[in-house]
Coordinates of C-alpha atoms (C1' of nucleotides) in Angstrom, one line a residue:
Chain A
M1 CA -22.7 10.2 -39.4
N2 CA -24.4 13.8 -38.2
K3 CA -22.8 16.8 -38.2
K4 CA -23.9 17.4 -34.5
Q5 CA -22.5 13.9 -33.8
L6 CA -19.6 14.8 -35.5
Q7 CA -19.0 18.0 -33.6
S8 CA -19.6 16.1 -30.6
E9 CA -17.3 13.6 -30.8
Q10 CA -14.3 15.9 -31.9
T11 CA -14.9 18.2 -28.8
R12 CA -15.1 14.8 -26.6
K13 CA -12.1 14.0 -28.2
R14 CA -10.4 17.6 -27.7
I15 CA -11.4 17.7 -24.1
G16 CA -10.3 14.4 -23.2
D17 CA -6.6 14.6 -25.1
A18 CA -6.6 18.1 -23.0
A19 CA -7.6 16.7 -19.7
R20 CA -5.3 13.5 -20.4
H21 CA -2.0 15.8 -20.9
L22 CA -2.8 17.7 -17.9
F23 CA -3.5 14.8 -15.3
V24 CA -0.3 13.0 -16.6
Q25 CA 1.6 16.2 -16.4
K26 CA 0.3 17.5 -13.0
G27 CA -1.7 14.6 -11.4
Y28 CA -5.5 14.6 -10.6
K29 CA -6.3 17.0 -8.3
A30 CA -4.0 19.6 -9.1
T31 CA -5.7 19.5 -12.7
S32 CA -8.6 22.2 -12.2
I33 CA -11.5 22.3 -14.5
E34 CA -10.7 25.8 -15.3
E35 CA -7.3 24.7 -16.5
I36 CA -9.0 22.1 -18.8
T37 CA -11.3 24.5 -20.0
A38 CA -8.7 27.0 -21.0
A39 CA -6.5 24.3 -22.5
T40 CA -9.7 23.5 -24.7
G41 CA -11.3 26.8 -26.0
S42 CA -14.4 25.1 -24.3
S43 CA -16.5 26.4 -21.7
K44 CA -17.0 24.5 -18.0
G45 CA -20.6 23.8 -18.6
N46 CA -19.4 22.1 -21.8
I47 CA -17.5 19.7 -19.9
Y48 CA -20.2 18.6 -17.7
Y49 CA -22.5 18.3 -20.6
H50 CA -20.3 15.6 -22.3
F51 CA -18.9 14.0 -19.2
K52 CA -20.8 13.3 -15.8
S53 CA -18.3 14.8 -13.5
K54 CA -14.2 15.4 -12.9
E55 CA -14.3 11.9 -12.0
G56 CA -16.2 10.3 -15.0
L57 CA -13.8 12.1 -17.1
F58 CA -10.6 10.6 -15.6
L59 CA -12.2 7.3 -15.5
Y60 CA -13.1 7.3 -19.0
L61 CA -9.8 8.4 -19.7
L62 CA -8.3 5.6 -17.8
D63 CA -10.5 2.9 -19.9
E64 CA -9.5 4.5 -23.3
W65 CA -5.7 4.5 -22.3
N66 CA -5.9 1.1 -21.3
R67 CA -7.4 0.1 -24.5
D68 CA -5.3 2.1 -26.5
W69 CA -2.2 0.8 -24.6
I70 CA -3.1 -2.9 -25.1
E71 CA -4.1 -2.7 -28.9
K72 CA -0.8 -1.0 -29.5
W73 CA 1.0 -3.6 -27.8
R74 CA -0.8 -6.3 -29.9
E75 CA 0.6 -5.0 -32.8
K76 CA 3.9 -4.7 -32.1
E77 CA 4.3 -7.7 -29.6
H78 CA 4.8 -10.4 -32.5
L79 CA 7.8 -8.4 -34.0
Y80 CA 10.2 -9.2 -30.9
A81 CA 12.0 -12.8 -31.2
S82 CA 12.5 -13.2 -27.4
A83 CA 11.0 -12.5 -24.4
A84 CA 14.0 -10.1 -23.4
E85 CA 13.6 -8.2 -26.4
K86 CA 10.0 -8.0 -25.4
M87 CA 10.8 -6.5 -22.3
Y88 CA 12.9 -3.5 -23.9
G89 CA 9.5 -3.6 -26.3
F90 CA 7.5 -2.5 -23.2
A91 CA 9.6 -0.5 -21.6
E92 CA 9.9 1.8 -25.1
Q93 CA 6.5 1.9 -25.8
L94 CA 6.1 2.9 -22.2
V95 CA 7.8 5.9 -22.8
R96 CA 7.0 6.5 -26.2
E97 CA 3.1 6.1 -25.7
D98 CA 3.1 9.0 -23.1
L99 CA 6.2 8.8 -20.9
N100 CA 4.0 7.4 -18.2
H101 CA 0.8 5.9 -17.5
P102 CA -2.0 8.0 -15.5
L103 CA -2.7 4.8 -13.4
T104 CA 0.7 5.3 -11.9
K105 CA 0.6 8.8 -10.4
A106 CA -3.1 10.4 -10.7
A107 CA -4.9 7.1 -9.9
D108 CA -2.5 6.7 -6.9
E109 CA -4.6 10.0 -5.5
F110 CA -7.7 8.3 -5.8
F111 CA -7.1 5.3 -4.0
I112 CA -5.8 7.4 -1.1
G113 CA -8.3 10.4 -1.4
D114 CA -11.4 9.9 1.1
D115 CA -13.7 11.2 -1.8
K116 CA -13.4 8.2 -3.8
T117 CA -16.5 6.9 -5.1
C118 CA -17.0 3.0 -5.2
E119 CA -17.2 2.4 -8.4
V120 CA -14.0 4.5 -9.2
E121 CA -12.6 2.3 -6.4
D122 CA -13.3 -0.9 -8.1
R123 CA -12.5 0.0 -11.5
L124 CA -9.1 1.3 -10.5
A125 CA -8.2 -2.3 -8.1
E126 CA -9.2 -3.7 -11.6
M127 CA -6.6 -1.8 -13.8
V128 CA -3.8 -2.8 -11.2
A129 CA -4.4 -6.2 -11.0
E130 CA -4.5 -6.3 -14.9
H131 CA -1.2 -4.5 -14.9
L132 CA 0.3 -7.2 -12.7
A133 CA -1.2 -10.0 -14.9
F134 CA 0.1 -8.6 -17.8
N135 CA 3.6 -8.4 -16.2
R136 CA 3.6 -12.0 -15.0
M137 CA 2.7 -13.0 -18.2
L138 CA 5.4 -11.6 -19.8
I139 CA 7.8 -12.8 -17.4
Q140 CA 6.3 -16.3 -17.6
E141 CA 6.9 -16.3 -21.2
G142 CA 10.8 -16.1 -20.5
I143 CA 10.4 -18.5 -18.1
D144 CA 8.6 -21.0 -20.5
S145 CA 11.1 -20.3 -23.2
G146 CA 14.0 -20.9 -21.2
E147 CA 15.3 -17.3 -21.4
F148 CA 14.5 -16.3 -17.7
R149 CA 15.6 -18.3 -14.3
S150 CA 12.1 -19.8 -13.1
G151 CA 11.0 -18.2 -9.8
D152 CA 8.2 -16.1 -8.5
P153 CA 6.5 -14.5 -11.4
A154 CA 4.1 -12.8 -9.3
G155 CA 6.3 -11.1 -6.7
L156 CA 8.6 -10.7 -10.2
A157 CA 6.1 -8.8 -11.8
V158 CA 5.6 -6.5 -8.7
V159 CA 9.2 -5.5 -9.3
L160 CA 8.5 -4.9 -12.7
E161 CA 5.6 -2.6 -12.2
A162 CA 7.3 -0.6 -9.3
L163 CA 10.4 -0.1 -11.5
V164 CA 7.7 1.2 -14.2
V165 CA 5.9 3.1 -12.0
G166 CA 9.0 4.9 -10.2
L167 CA 10.9 5.8 -13.5
S168 CA 7.4 7.4 -14.7
Q169 CA 7.7 9.4 -12.1
M170 CA 11.3 9.9 -12.0
S171 CA 11.0 10.8 -15.9
R172 CA 8.7 13.4 -15.6
R173 CA 11.0 16.2 -15.9
S174 CA 13.5 14.7 -18.3
S175 CA 13.7 14.3 -22.2
L176 CA 12.5 11.8 -24.0
E177 CA 15.9 10.6 -24.8
Q178 CA 16.9 10.6 -21.1
A179 CA 13.8 8.5 -20.3
L180 CA 14.3 5.9 -23.1
A181 CA 18.0 5.7 -21.8
A182 CA 16.6 5.3 -17.9
Y183 CA 14.2 2.7 -19.4
R184 CA 16.5 0.9 -21.3
L185 CA 18.9 0.7 -18.3
A186 CA 16.5 -0.4 -15.7
I187 CA 15.3 -3.3 -18.1
E188 CA 19.0 -4.1 -18.8
V189 CA 19.6 -4.6 -15.0
F190 CA 16.5 -6.2 -14.5
L191 CA 17.5 -8.9 -16.7
H192 CA 21.0 -9.0 -15.8
G193 CA 21.5 -7.3 -12.4
I194 CA 24.6 -5.3 -11.6
A195 CA 26.5 -8.2 -9.6
E196 CA 29.6 -10.0 -10.9
P197 CA 28.4 -13.3 -11.6
S198 CA 31.1 -14.7 -9.4
A199 CA 30.5 -12.9 -6.5
V200 CA 27.0 -14.8 -5.3
S201 CA 25.7 -13.0 -2.1
E202 CA 22.3 -13.9 -0.2
P203 CA 20.2 -11.6 1.9
E204 CA 20.7 -11.7 5.3
R205 CA 18.3 -14.3 7.0
Chain B
M1 CA 15.1 24.9 30.1
N2 CA 12.2 26.7 30.8
K3 CA 8.4 25.1 30.9
K4 CA 7.4 27.4 28.3
Q5 CA 10.3 26.3 26.1
L6 CA 9.8 22.7 26.9
Q7 CA 5.9 22.6 26.2
S8 CA 6.4 24.7 23.3
E9 CA 8.9 22.0 22.0
Q10 CA 6.6 18.8 22.6
T11 CA 3.3 20.5 21.0
R12 CA 5.8 21.0 17.8
K13 CA 6.8 17.3 17.9
R14 CA 3.2 16.7 18.7
I15 CA 2.1 18.4 15.6
G16 CA 5.1 17.1 13.7
D17 CA 4.5 13.5 14.0
A18 CA 0.9 13.9 13.2
A19 CA 1.5 15.7 10.2
R20 CA 4.2 13.5 9.2
H21 CA 1.6 10.4 9.6
L22 CA -1.0 11.8 7.5
F23 CA 1.3 13.3 4.7
V24 CA 2.8 10.2 4.5
Q25 CA -0.7 8.3 4.3
K26 CA -2.7 10.3 2.6
G27 CA -0.3 13.0 0.6
Y28 CA 0.4 16.7 0.8
K29 CA -3.0 18.1 -0.5
A30 CA -5.3 15.5 0.7
T31 CA -4.3 16.2 4.3
S32 CA -5.7 19.3 5.8
I33 CA -4.9 21.6 8.6
E34 CA -8.1 20.6 10.0
E35 CA -7.3 17.0 10.2
I36 CA -3.8 17.6 11.7
T37 CA -5.8 19.7 14.0
A38 CA -8.0 16.5 14.8
A39 CA -5.0 14.2 15.1
T40 CA -3.3 16.4 17.5
G41 CA -6.0 18.0 19.5
S42 CA -4.5 21.4 18.6
S43 CA -6.3 24.1 17.2
K44 CA -5.7 25.5 13.9
G45 CA -4.0 28.8 15.0
N46 CA -1.5 26.9 17.1
I47 CA -0.3 25.4 14.1
Y48 CA 0.6 29.1 12.4
Y49 CA 2.2 29.8 15.7
H50 CA 4.7 27.0 15.4
F51 CA 5.1 26.6 11.8
K52 CA 4.9 29.3 9.3
S53 CA 2.6 27.5 6.7
K54 CA 1.4 24.2 5.5
E55 CA 4.2 24.2 3.3
G56 CA 6.7 25.3 5.8
L57 CA 5.5 22.5 8.3
F58 CA 6.0 19.9 5.5
L59 CA 9.6 21.2 4.4
Y60 CA 10.4 21.2 7.7
L61 CA 9.5 17.2 8.1
L62 CA 11.2 16.6 5.1
D63 CA 14.4 18.0 6.8
E64 CA 14.0 16.2 9.8
W65 CA 13.0 13.2 8.2
N66 CA 16.5 13.0 5.9
R67 CA 18.2 13.9 9.2
D68 CA 17.0 10.9 11.1
W69 CA 17.1 8.5 8.3
I70 CA 20.8 9.4 7.3
E71 CA 21.9 9.2 11.0
K72 CA 19.9 5.6 11.2
W73 CA 21.9 4.7 8.7
R74 CA 25.1 5.8 9.7
E75 CA 24.8 3.5 12.6
K76 CA 24.1 0.3 10.6
E77 CA 26.0 0.9 7.8
H78 CA 29.0 -0.5 9.1
L79 CA 27.6 -3.9 10.0
Y80 CA 27.1 -4.9 6.7
A81 CA 30.2 -6.4 5.2
S82 CA 29.9 -6.2 1.5
A83 CA 27.9 -3.7 -1.0
A84 CA 25.3 -6.5 -1.7
E85 CA 24.4 -6.8 1.7
K86 CA 24.4 -2.9 2.4
M87 CA 22.1 -3.3 -0.6
Y88 CA 19.6 -5.3 1.3
G89 CA 20.1 -3.4 4.5
F90 CA 19.4 -0.1 2.4
A91 CA 16.2 -1.7 1.5
E92 CA 15.6 -3.2 5.1
Q93 CA 15.5 0.5 6.5
L94 CA 13.5 1.7 3.9
V95 CA 10.9 -0.3 4.8
R96 CA 11.1 -0.7 8.5
E97 CA 11.8 2.9 8.9
D98 CA 8.3 4.3 7.4
L99 CA 7.6 1.9 4.7
N100 CA 8.0 5.0 2.5
H101 CA 9.6 8.2 2.5
P102 CA 7.4 11.3 2.2
L103 CA 9.5 12.8 -0.5
T104 CA 8.0 9.8 -3.0
K105 CA 5.0 10.5 -2.7
A106 CA 3.8 14.1 -1.0
A107 CA 7.1 15.9 -2.3
D108 CA 6.1 14.9 -5.8
E109 CA 2.7 16.4 -5.4
F110 CA 5.1 19.8 -4.4
F111 CA 7.5 19.4 -7.8
I112 CA 4.1 19.6 -9.8
G113 CA 1.3 21.7 -8.2
D114 CA 1.6 25.3 -9.4
D115 CA 1.7 27.0 -5.9
K116 CA 5.2 26.0 -5.3
T117 CA 7.4 28.5 -3.6
C118 CA 10.9 28.9 -4.9
E119 CA 12.4 28.4 -1.5
V120 CA 10.3 24.6 -1.8
E121 CA 11.2 24.1 -5.1
D122 CA 15.2 24.5 -4.6
R123 CA 15.2 22.8 -1.2
L124 CA 13.6 19.5 -3.3
A125 CA 15.8 19.6 -6.1
E126 CA 18.5 19.7 -3.3
M127 CA 17.1 16.4 -1.5
V128 CA 16.5 14.4 -5.1
A129 CA 20.2 15.1 -5.8
E130 CA 21.2 13.8 -2.4
H131 CA 19.3 10.8 -2.7
L132 CA 20.9 10.2 -6.1
A133 CA 24.1 10.9 -4.4
F134 CA 23.7 8.2 -1.7
N135 CA 22.6 5.7 -4.4
R136 CA 25.4 6.3 -6.4
M137 CA 28.2 5.9 -3.8
L138 CA 26.5 2.8 -2.6
I139 CA 26.7 1.2 -6.0
Q140 CA 30.1 2.5 -6.2
E141 CA 31.5 0.9 -3.3
G142 CA 30.2 -2.2 -4.9
I143 CA 32.2 -1.5 -8.2
D144 CA 35.1 -0.4 -6.1
S145 CA 35.2 -3.7 -4.2
G146 CA 34.7 -5.7 -7.5
E147 CA 31.4 -6.9 -6.5
F148 CA 29.5 -5.2 -9.0
R149 CA 30.0 -4.7 -12.7
S150 CA 31.8 -1.3 -13.4
G151 CA 29.1 0.4 -15.6
D152 CA 27.2 4.0 -15.1
P153 CA 26.9 4.4 -11.8
A154 CA 24.6 7.8 -12.0
G155 CA 22.4 6.2 -14.5
L156 CA 21.9 3.0 -12.0
A157 CA 21.4 5.2 -9.1
V158 CA 18.6 6.5 -11.0
V159 CA 17.3 3.3 -11.8
L160 CA 17.7 2.0 -7.9
E161 CA 15.8 5.3 -6.8
A162 CA 13.0 4.5 -9.4
L163 CA 12.7 0.9 -7.7
V164 CA 12.4 2.4 -4.3
V165 CA 10.1 5.3 -5.4
G166 CA 7.8 2.5 -7.0
L167 CA 7.8 0.2 -4.2
S168 CA 7.2 2.7 -1.8
Q169 CA 4.1 3.6 -3.6
M170 CA 3.2 0.0 -4.6
S171 CA 3.3 -1.3 -1.0
R172 CA 1.4 1.3 0.5
R173 CA -1.6 -0.9 1.1
S174 CA 0.7 -3.9 1.6
S175 CA 1.6 -5.5 5.1
L176 CA 5.2 -4.9 6.6
E177 CA 6.0 -8.5 5.8
Q178 CA 4.7 -8.5 2.0
A179 CA 6.9 -5.3 1.8
L180 CA 9.7 -6.7 3.0
A181 CA 9.8 -9.8 0.5
A182 CA 8.6 -7.4 -2.2
Y183 CA 11.7 -5.2 -1.3
R184 CA 14.2 -8.1 -0.9
L185 CA 12.9 -9.3 -4.0
A186 CA 13.4 -6.2 -6.0
I187 CA 17.6 -6.0 -4.7
E188 CA 18.0 -9.6 -5.6
V189 CA 16.5 -8.7 -9.2
F190 CA 18.7 -5.2 -8.9
L191 CA 21.9 -7.2 -8.3
H192 CA 21.2 -10.5 -10.3
G193 CA 18.7 -9.9 -12.8
I194 CA 16.2 -12.4 -14.1
A195 CA 17.7 -13.8 -17.2
E196 CA 19.5 -16.9 -17.3
P197 CA 23.2 -16.1 -17.5
S198 CA 23.4 -18.2 -20.8
A199 CA 20.9 -16.8 -22.8
V200 CA 22.8 -13.0 -23.4
S201 CA 20.5 -11.0 -25.2
E202 CA 21.4 -7.0 -26.3
P203 CA 18.6 -3.9 -26.5
E204 CA 18.0 -3.2 -30.3
R205 CA 19.7 -0.7 -31.8
Chain C
dA1 C1' 2.1 41.3 42.6
dA2 C1' 2.0 43.5 38.0
dT3 C1' 3.7 43.8 33.5
dA4 C1' 5.4 41.0 29.8
dA5 C1' 6.5 37.6 27.2
dT6 C1' 4.6 33.1 25.5
dC7 C1' 1.2 29.4 24.2
dC8 C1' -3.0 28.6 22.4
dT9 C1' -8.0 29.3 20.5
dG10 C1' -11.8 29.4 17.2
dA11 C1' -14.3 32.2 14.7
dA12 C1' -14.1 34.7 10.4
dC13 C1' -11.9 35.9 6.0
dT14 C1' -10.3 34.6 1.6
dT15 C1' -9.6 31.8 -2.5
dT16 C1' -10.1 27.8 -5.1
dC17 C1' -12.8 24.5 -7.1
dG18 C1' -16.6 21.3 -8.5
dT19 C1' -21.1 21.5 -10.2
dT20 C1' -25.5 23.7 -11.7
dC21 C1' -28.7 26.2 -14.7
dA22 C1' -30.9 28.8 -17.1
dG23 C1' -30.3 30.8 -21.8
dT24 C1' -28.1 31.1 -26.5
dA25 C1' -26.7 29.4 -31.1
dT26 C1' -26.6 25.6 -34.2
dC27 C1' -28.1 21.7 -36.4
dT28 C1' -31.8 18.2 -37.6
dT29 C1' -36.3 16.4 -38.4
dA30 C1' -41.1 16.5 -39.9
Chain D
dT1 C1' -40.0 26.7 -42.7
dA2 C1' -41.4 25.9 -37.8
dA3 C1' -40.5 23.2 -33.7
dG4 C1' -37.4 20.4 -31.6
dA5 C1' -33.2 18.2 -30.6
dT6 C1' -28.3 19.1 -29.5
dA7 C1' -24.4 21.8 -28.5
dC8 C1' -22.4 25.2 -25.9
dT9 C1' -21.7 29.6 -22.5
dG10 C1' -20.7 32.1 -18.5
dA11 C1' -22.2 33.6 -14.3
dA12 C1' -23.6 32.1 -9.8
dC13 C1' -23.5 28.8 -6.2
dG14 C1' -21.3 25.8 -2.4
dA15 C1' -18.4 23.4 0.2
dA16 C1' -13.5 23.0 1.4
dA17 C1' -9.2 24.5 2.8
dG18 C1' -5.4 27.7 3.8
dT19 C1' -4.4 31.6 6.4
dT20 C1' -5.4 35.2 9.7
dC21 C1' -6.7 38.0 14.1
dA22 C1' -8.4 39.4 18.4
dG23 C1' -8.5 37.9 22.8
dG24 C1' -8.2 34.4 26.7
dA25 C1' -5.1 31.3 29.5
dT26 C1' -0.3 30.2 31.2
dT27 C1' 4.1 31.2 32.4
dA28 C1' 8.4 34.2 33.1
dT29 C1' 10.4 38.6 34.2
dT30 C1' 10.8 42.5 37.4

DNA sequence: AATAATCCTGAACTTTCGTTCAGTATCTTA
DNA sequence: TAAGATACTGAACGAAAGTTCAGGATTATT
């Protein structure tokens, strides 16, 4: 590899890392190009040399993130014996990986903001669908193995996603230990609920 | 009451209603004063005559919202016989009231944005604490009545809050029926979990 | 009726932020 | 080594948004 190419790749990574960190921490709009340059030492123009635009940079990060996340999961997945263990492993990776997925907060700004490009909109809808599909498969595995009661996997996938999205938002200002504890407790509740098994109650209507 | 005073109160309400609607729908930063004026027919200056600033307007809405929500809850609370029923009623009010609390999305922008005033920061931390206290009390009631297993009410309050926050975010683009179904399912899971009672599994470590 | 108080307008100011671009430095290639 | 390609700089531009203000319209007070 060329020295130029190497350099290019390095700064790209540098910018990407700094930008991701800021996006995750502060959201999309609240993070300015100025701040990214300050965090990298690069200049404004350099960002636009390596990335098409702010949107482009963000989209690139989303793709990269998703790829890495899935890859890491594939490496670990087989270590877990049961579906329940997988759920805890899933939560742990969510916390350890970055304490939250950029998609949860920043991408939501995209969806809602008026300035959304069609390309971005499509890509984001796709990613949410992927997330739900992932969750559904996780739950389906447990059902197939007899660990989980058979029910509505699609609906439960939404509930799980909501739990994850909410936790990432609530845990943004807490320590890793606190976050891990919260996630673990959440999965525990997701699996076993909080009600006494004896006290069966149904929703009204 | 004066004609002037009445007029003033009416426009205040008009501005507040329009602003709340936009904030809930689009988030804090994405909603401009311009848009609020367009939605009300009032002028820019008029908003600043009635409210100190955009932040002030938002803070006012948060307070108002919280008051109304609590009030409505107090009216309904006694109708529910069990703690479990209360949880479903709680979820239902969350959906029906506005499908999401401004605090969930817009307020999070406040917390994270750099431009936060000290006054605002304090007020918001207070409100989150109030929310968690509310949840904890709800859970504690169930524990006291023997419906819920005794555990970590504070931790469970965070899990419940996360569920609500996440659901509100996920349900922003779905119909009322879909949202209600998702919330109900979530509460069902929160109460009973998804695991087969026979298959007991613990978190690793 | 006249003066004061209140409500409201909208143009202009200021700041912030994404984006561009002419120019410089460094490296590759022929 | 000379010419071209690549990596980078930072000032400047333009659009958007929050805020202010001088003044007009409406209502209250004396």
